[in-house]
XYZ file of C-alpha atoms in Angstrom:
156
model
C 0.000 0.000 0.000
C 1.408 3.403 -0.884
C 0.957 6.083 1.279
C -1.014 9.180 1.409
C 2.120 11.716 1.355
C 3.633 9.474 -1.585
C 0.958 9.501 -3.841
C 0.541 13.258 -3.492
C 4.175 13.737 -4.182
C 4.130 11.199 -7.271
C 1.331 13.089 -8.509
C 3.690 16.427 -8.051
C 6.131 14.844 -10.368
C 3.618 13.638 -13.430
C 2.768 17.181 -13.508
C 5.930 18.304 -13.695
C 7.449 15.786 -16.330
C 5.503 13.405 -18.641
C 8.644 11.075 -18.790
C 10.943 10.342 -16.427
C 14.110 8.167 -16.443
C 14.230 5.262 -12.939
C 17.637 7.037 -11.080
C 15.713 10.803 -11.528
C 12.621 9.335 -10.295
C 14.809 7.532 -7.444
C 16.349 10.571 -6.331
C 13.000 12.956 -6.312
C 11.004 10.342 -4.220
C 10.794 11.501 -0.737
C 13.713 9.590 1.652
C 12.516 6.052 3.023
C 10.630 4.764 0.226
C 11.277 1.128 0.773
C 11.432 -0.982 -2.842
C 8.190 -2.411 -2.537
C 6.596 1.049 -2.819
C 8.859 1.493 -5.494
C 7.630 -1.282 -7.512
C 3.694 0.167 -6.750
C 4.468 3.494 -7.696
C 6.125 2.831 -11.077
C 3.962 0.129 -11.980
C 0.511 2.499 -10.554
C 1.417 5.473 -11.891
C 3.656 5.166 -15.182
C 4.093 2.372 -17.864
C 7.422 1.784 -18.611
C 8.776 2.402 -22.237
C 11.540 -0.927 -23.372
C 12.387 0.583 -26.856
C 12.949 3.343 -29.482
C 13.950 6.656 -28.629
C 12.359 6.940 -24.946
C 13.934 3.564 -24.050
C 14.146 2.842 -20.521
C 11.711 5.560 -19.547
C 8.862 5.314 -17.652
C 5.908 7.622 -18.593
C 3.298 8.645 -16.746
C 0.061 6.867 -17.578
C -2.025 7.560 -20.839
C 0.835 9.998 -22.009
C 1.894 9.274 -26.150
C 5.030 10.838 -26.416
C 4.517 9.870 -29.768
C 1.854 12.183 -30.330
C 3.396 14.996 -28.311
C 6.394 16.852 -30.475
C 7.486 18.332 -27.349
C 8.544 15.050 -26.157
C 11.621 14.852 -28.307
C 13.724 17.016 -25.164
C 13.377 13.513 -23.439
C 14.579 11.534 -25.703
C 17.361 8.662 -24.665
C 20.628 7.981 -26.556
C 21.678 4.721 -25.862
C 25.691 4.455 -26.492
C 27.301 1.375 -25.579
C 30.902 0.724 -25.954
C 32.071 -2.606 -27.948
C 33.719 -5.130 -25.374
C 36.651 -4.942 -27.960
C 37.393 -1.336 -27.690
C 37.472 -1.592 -23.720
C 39.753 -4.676 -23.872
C 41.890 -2.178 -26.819
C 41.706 0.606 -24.157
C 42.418 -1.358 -21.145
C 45.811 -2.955 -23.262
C 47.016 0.418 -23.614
C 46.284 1.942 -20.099
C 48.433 -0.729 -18.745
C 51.374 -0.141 -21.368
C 51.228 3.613 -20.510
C 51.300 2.943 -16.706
C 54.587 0.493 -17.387
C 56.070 3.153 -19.317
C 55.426 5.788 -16.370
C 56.903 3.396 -13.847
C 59.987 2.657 -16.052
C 60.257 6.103 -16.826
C 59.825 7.634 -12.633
C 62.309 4.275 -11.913
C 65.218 5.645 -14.360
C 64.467 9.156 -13.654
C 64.728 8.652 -9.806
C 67.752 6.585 -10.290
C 69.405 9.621 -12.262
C 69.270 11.734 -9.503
C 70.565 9.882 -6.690
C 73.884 9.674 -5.988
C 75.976 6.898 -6.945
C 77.753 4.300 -4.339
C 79.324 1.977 -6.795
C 82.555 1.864 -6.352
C 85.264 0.988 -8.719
C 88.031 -1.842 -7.620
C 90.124 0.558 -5.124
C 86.629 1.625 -3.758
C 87.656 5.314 -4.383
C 86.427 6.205 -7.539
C 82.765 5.346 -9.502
C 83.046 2.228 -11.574
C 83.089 4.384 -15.300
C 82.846 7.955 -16.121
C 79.547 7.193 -17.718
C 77.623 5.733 -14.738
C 79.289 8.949 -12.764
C 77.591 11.328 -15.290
C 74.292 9.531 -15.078
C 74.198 9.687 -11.545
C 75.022 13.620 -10.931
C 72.276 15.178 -9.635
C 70.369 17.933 -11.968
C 69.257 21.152 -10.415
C 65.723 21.316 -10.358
C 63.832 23.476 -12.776
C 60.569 25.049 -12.137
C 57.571 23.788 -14.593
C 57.404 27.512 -16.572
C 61.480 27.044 -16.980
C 60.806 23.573 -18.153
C 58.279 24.479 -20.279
C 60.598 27.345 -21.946
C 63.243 24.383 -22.546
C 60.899 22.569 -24.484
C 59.417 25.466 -26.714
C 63.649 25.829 -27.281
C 63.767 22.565 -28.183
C 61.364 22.365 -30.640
C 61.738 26.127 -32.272
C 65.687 24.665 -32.950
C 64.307 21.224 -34.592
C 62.235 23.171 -36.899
């Protein structure tokens, strides 16, 4: 049994919108509507609509929205996404993320000092793993950001 309050309040919302989709009608019920008086209200009240362009929506009862040009504002488009193209996209989030974390690993290791030692334990084991290890002074994002614009006014 639906209650007094609810109906009144259901009644509110058919004259406010001839077509209405289930999470907006969710939200605009009063708080503590329990499902049952879910199921009473929507099946009462409005006939639900399974295809064409109002799919999904549940209209109030003895509305056409066929007949009604006005009707088009609530109109549904349905856009799903081919399982394909979210396996293609979730391929290529995970490369990107391994190619961050390889890329934050060798920058990190650039920048800390080195403790490999050569044979006599006094100097680094090559020049070149000295020079990769030398710590860069940090740069500011604009001055990075100048460095690249540099870069790519002297490529072109």
């Amino acid at each position: 049994v639906v209650r007094p309050a609810i109906k009144e309040h259901v009644a509110g919302l058919q004259a406010e919108r001839p077509l209405w989709r289930r999470a907006h009608l969710r939200e605009r019920l009063p708080h503590g509507v329990r499902k049952a008086e879910e199921i009473l209200i929507l099946s009462r009240y409005f006939y639900h609509i399974t295809d064409g362009p109002w799919k999904n929506c549940f209209a109030r009862l003895g509305y056409n929205p066929t007949a009604h040009p006005d009707a088009c504002r609530y109109q549904v488009l349905d856009v799903r996404i081919p399982y394909s193209c979210k396996l293609l996209w979730q391929t290529a989030h995970r490369i990107h993320r391994k190619q961050q974390q390889s890329q934050s690993s060798s920058s990190s290791s650039h920048r800390q000092p080195s403790h490999t030692t050569g044979s006599k334990g006094k100097e680094p084991a090559d020049a070149a793993a000295a020079a990769a290890t030398e710590q860069r002074p940090s740069t500011t994002g604009s001055e990075a950001a100048r460095e690249r614009r540099r870069g790519t006014k002297d490529r072109e």
